Tab-separated table of C-alpha atoms and ligand atoms in Angstrom:
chain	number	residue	atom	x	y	z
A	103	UNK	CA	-20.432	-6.352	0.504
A	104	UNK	CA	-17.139	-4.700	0.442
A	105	UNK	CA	-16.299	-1.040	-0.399
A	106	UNK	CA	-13.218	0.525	-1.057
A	107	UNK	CA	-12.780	4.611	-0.779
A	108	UNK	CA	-9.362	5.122	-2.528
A	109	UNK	CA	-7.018	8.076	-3.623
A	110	UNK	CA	-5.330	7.180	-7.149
A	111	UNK	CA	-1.524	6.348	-5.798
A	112	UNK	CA	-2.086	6.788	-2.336
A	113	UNK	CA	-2.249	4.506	0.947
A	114	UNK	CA	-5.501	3.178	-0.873
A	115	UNK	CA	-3.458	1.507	-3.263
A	116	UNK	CA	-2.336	-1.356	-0.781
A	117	UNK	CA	-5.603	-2.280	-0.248
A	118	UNK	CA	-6.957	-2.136	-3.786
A	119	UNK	CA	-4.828	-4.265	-4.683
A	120	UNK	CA	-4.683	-6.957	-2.385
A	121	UNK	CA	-8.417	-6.657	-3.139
A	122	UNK	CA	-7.584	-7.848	-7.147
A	123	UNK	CA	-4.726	-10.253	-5.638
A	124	UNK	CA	-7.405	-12.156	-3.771
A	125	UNK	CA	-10.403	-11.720	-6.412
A	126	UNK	CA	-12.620	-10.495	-3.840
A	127	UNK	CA	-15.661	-9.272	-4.903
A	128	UNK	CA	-15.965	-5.418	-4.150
A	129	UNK	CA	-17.330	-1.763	-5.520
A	130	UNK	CA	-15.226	1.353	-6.026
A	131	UNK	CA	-15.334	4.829	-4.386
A	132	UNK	CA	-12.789	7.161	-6.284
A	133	UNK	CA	-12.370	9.876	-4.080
A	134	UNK	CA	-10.545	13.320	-5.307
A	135	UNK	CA	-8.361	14.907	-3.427
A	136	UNK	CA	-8.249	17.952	-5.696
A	137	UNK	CA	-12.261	18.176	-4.783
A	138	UNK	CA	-11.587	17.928	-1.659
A	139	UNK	CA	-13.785	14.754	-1.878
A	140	UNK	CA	-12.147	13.003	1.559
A	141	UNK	CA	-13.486	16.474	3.691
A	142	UNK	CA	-17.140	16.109	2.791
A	143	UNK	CA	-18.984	15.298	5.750
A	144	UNK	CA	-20.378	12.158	4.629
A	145	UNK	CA	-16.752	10.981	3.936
A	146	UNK	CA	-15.822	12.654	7.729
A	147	UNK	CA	-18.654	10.638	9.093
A	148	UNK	CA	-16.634	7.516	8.030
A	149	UNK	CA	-13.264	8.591	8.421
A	150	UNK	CA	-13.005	11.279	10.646
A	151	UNK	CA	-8.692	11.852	9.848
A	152	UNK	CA	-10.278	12.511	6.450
A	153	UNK	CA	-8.050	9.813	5.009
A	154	UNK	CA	-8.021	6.981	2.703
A	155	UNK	CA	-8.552	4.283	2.660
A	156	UNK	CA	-11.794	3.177	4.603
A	157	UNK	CA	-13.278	-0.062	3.155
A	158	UNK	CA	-16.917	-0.616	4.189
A	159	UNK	CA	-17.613	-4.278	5.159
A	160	UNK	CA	-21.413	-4.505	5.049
A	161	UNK	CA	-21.784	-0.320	5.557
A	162	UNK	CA	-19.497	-1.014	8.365
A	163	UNK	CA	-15.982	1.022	7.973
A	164	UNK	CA	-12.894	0.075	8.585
A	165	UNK	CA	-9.773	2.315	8.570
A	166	UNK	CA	-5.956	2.156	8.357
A	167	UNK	CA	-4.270	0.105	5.596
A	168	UNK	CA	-2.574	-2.182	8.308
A	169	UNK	CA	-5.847	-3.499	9.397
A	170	UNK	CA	-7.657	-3.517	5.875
A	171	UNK	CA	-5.066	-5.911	4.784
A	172	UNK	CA	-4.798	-7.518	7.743
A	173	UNK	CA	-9.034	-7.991	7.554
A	174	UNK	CA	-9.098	-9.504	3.490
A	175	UNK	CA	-5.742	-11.831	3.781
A	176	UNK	CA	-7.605	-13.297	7.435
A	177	UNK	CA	-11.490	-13.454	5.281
A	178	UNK	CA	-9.890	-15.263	2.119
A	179	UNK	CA	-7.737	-17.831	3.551
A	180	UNK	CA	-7.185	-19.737	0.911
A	181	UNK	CA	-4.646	-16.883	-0.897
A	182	UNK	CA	-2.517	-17.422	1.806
A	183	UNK	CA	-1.548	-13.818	1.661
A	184	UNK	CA	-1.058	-13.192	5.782
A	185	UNK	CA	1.623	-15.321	6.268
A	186	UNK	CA	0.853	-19.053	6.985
A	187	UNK	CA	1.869	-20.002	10.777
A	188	UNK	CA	2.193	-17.761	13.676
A	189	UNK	CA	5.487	-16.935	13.236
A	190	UNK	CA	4.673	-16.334	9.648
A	191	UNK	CA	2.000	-14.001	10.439
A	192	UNK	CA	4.165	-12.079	13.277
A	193	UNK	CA	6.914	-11.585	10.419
A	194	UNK	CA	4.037	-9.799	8.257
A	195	UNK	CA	2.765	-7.531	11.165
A	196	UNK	CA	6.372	-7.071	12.343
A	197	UNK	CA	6.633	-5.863	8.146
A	198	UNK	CA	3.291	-3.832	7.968
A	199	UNK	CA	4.344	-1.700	11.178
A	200	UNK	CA	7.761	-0.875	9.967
A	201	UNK	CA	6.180	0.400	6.804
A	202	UNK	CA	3.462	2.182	8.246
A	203	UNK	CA	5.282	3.655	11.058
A	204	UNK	CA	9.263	4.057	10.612
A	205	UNK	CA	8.681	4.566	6.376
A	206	UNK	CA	5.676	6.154	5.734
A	207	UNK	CA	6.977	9.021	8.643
A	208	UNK	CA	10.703	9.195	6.464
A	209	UNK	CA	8.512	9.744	3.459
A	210	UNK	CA	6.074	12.700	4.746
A	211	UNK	CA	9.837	13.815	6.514
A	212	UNK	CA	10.778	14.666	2.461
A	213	UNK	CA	9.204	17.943	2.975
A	214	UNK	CA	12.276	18.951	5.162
A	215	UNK	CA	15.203	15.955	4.906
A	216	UNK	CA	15.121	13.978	1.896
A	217	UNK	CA	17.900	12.320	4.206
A	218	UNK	CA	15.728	10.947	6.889
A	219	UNK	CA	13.382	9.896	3.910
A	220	UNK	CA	16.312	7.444	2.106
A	221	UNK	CA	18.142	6.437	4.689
A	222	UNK	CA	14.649	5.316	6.126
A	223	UNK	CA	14.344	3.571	2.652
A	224	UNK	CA	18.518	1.790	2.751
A	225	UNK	CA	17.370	0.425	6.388
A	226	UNK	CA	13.758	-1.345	4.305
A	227	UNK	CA	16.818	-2.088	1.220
A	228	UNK	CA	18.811	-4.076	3.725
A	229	UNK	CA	15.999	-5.134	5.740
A	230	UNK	CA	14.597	-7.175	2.569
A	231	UNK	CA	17.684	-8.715	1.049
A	232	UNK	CA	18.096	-10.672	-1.391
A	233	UNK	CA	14.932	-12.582	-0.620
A	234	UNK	CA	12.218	-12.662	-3.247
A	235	UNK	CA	9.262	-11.765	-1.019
A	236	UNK	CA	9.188	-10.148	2.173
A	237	UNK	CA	8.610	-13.430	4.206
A	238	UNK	CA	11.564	-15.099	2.044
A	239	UNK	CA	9.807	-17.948	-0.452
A	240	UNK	CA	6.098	-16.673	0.266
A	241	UNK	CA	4.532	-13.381	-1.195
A	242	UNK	CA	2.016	-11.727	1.390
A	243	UNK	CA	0.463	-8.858	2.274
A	244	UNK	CA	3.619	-7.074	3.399
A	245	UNK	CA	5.161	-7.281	0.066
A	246	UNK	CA	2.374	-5.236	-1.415
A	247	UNK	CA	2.497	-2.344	1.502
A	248	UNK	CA	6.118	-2.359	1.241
A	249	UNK	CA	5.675	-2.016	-2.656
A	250	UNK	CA	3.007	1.055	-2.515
A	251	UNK	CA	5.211	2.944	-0.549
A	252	UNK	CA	8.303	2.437	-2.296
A	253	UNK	CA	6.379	2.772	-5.934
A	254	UNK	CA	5.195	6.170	-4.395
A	255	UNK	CA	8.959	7.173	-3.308
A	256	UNK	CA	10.258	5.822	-6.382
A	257	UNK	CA	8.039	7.506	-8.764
A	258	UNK	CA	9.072	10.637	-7.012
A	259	UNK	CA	12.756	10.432	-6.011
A	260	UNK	CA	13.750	8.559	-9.043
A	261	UNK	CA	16.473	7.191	-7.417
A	262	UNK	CA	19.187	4.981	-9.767
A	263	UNK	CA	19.231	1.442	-9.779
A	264	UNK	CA	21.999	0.582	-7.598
A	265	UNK	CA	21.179	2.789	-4.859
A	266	UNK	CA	17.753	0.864	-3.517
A	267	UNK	CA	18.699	-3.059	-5.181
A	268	UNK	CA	17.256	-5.335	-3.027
A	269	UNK	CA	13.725	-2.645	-3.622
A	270	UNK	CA	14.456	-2.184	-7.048
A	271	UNK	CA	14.677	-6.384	-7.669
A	272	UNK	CA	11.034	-6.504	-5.716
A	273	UNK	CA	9.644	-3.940	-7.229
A	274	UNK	CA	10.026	-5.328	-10.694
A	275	UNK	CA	8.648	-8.617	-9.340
A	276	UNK	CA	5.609	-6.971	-7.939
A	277	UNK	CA	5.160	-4.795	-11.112
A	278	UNK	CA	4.925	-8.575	-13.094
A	279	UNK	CA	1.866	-9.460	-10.819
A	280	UNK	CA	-1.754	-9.395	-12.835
A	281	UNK	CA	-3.273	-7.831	-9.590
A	282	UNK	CA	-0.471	-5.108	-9.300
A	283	UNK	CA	-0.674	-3.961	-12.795
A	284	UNK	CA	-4.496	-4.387	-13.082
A	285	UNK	CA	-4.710	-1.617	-10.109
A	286	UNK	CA	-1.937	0.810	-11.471
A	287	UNK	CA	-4.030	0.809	-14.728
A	288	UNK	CA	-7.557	1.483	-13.368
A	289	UNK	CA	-5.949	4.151	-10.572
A	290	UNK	CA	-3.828	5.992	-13.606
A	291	UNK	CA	-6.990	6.096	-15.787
A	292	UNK	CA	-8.851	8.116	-13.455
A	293	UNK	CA	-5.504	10.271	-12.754
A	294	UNK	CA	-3.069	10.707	-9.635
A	295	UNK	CA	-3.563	14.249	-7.746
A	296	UNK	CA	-0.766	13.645	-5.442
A	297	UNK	CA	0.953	16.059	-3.197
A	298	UNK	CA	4.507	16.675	-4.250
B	60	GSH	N1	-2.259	5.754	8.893
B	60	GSH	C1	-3.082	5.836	7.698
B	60	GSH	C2	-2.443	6.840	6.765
B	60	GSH	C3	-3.250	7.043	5.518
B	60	GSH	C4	-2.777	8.284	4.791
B	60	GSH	O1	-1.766	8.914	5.145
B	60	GSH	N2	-3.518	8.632	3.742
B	60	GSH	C5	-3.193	9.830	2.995
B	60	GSH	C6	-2.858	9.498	1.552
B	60	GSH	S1	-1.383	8.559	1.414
B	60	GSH	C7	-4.396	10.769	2.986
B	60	GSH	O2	-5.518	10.312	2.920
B	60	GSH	N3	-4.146	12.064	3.010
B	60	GSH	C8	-5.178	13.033	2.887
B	60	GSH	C9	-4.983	14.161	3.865
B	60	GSH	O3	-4.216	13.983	4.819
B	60	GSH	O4	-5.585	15.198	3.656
B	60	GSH	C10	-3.189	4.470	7.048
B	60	GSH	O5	-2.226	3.701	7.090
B	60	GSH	O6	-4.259	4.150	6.494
């Protein structure tokens, strides 16, 4: 049994929807960050950062979106979703820790240099090209970390079309995928609470 603590618009959202993409079977654990929800003990006794996501695997969790992602793509083989060959699957990882390392730093570095923050996002612009999917012809797991963080920068920078293209072009490819827009509407129902 898989389940899934998760902010509304936060890191969580990479997982949760990889979790639709691959139609695995799983139960929800909202949490509220205006409640404070991720510093209750019993959410500390999982996740000690006090972060989301955690997914439990059979009351066993599992932290960091990296390695959630990493953990469904490698348990349902059959979506293909980490890649393919070796080199294939190096090409994700080498994806997944450029997001979660070099981009997701740029975007808490808004606070002082929205700079640093989109010049962080041009290098992931040129980075991705004109390719449809972060691997080139195969959508994986990196295209929807990449996506989350660039929907969350997006949604807040509101930056014009020409300025992110190669972003903008896979962002409106992700935003056609049933999984993608299946998550957005279940996470916006129970609202974002989002730091600014
Ligand atoms: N390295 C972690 C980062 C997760 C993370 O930064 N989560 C944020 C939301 S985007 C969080 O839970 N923040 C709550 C807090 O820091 O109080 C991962 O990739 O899972």
């Amino acid at each position: 049994m898989l389940t899934l603590f998760f902010a509304p618009g936060s890191s969580s959202m990479a997982p949760h929807i990889a979790l639709h993409e691959l139609g695995a079977p799983f139960e929800s654990r909202p949490l509220s960050f205006a409640k404070q929800d991720h510093r209750a003990p019993e959410y500390l006794a999982l996740n000690p950062e006090g972060k989301v996501p955690t997914l439990l695997i059979d009351g066993r969790p599992l932290t960091e979106v990296v390695a959630i992602l990493f953990y469904l793509a490698s348990s349902f083989p059959d979506a293909r979703l980490s890649g393919g060959d070796v080199e294939a699957e190096a090409h994700v990882l080498s994806w997944m820790s450029f997001v979660a390392s070099t981009l997701h730093s740029a975007w808490i570095a808004r606070r002082t240099s929205i700079d640093v923050t989109r010049a962080a996002f041009g290098v992931a612009n040129d980075r991705l090209g004109p390719r449809e999917w972060a691997l080139g012809g195969r959508y994986s797991i990196a295209d929807i970390h990449l996506f989350r963080l660039y929907w969350r920068f997006r949604n807040w920078a509101n930056p014009g079309g020409n300025e992110f293209p190669c972003l903008s072009r896979h962002y409106d490819r992700m935003m056609t995928r049933r999984a993608v827009q299946r998550t957005l509407e279940i996470e916006a129902a129970i609202g974002y609470e989002l730091p600014a």
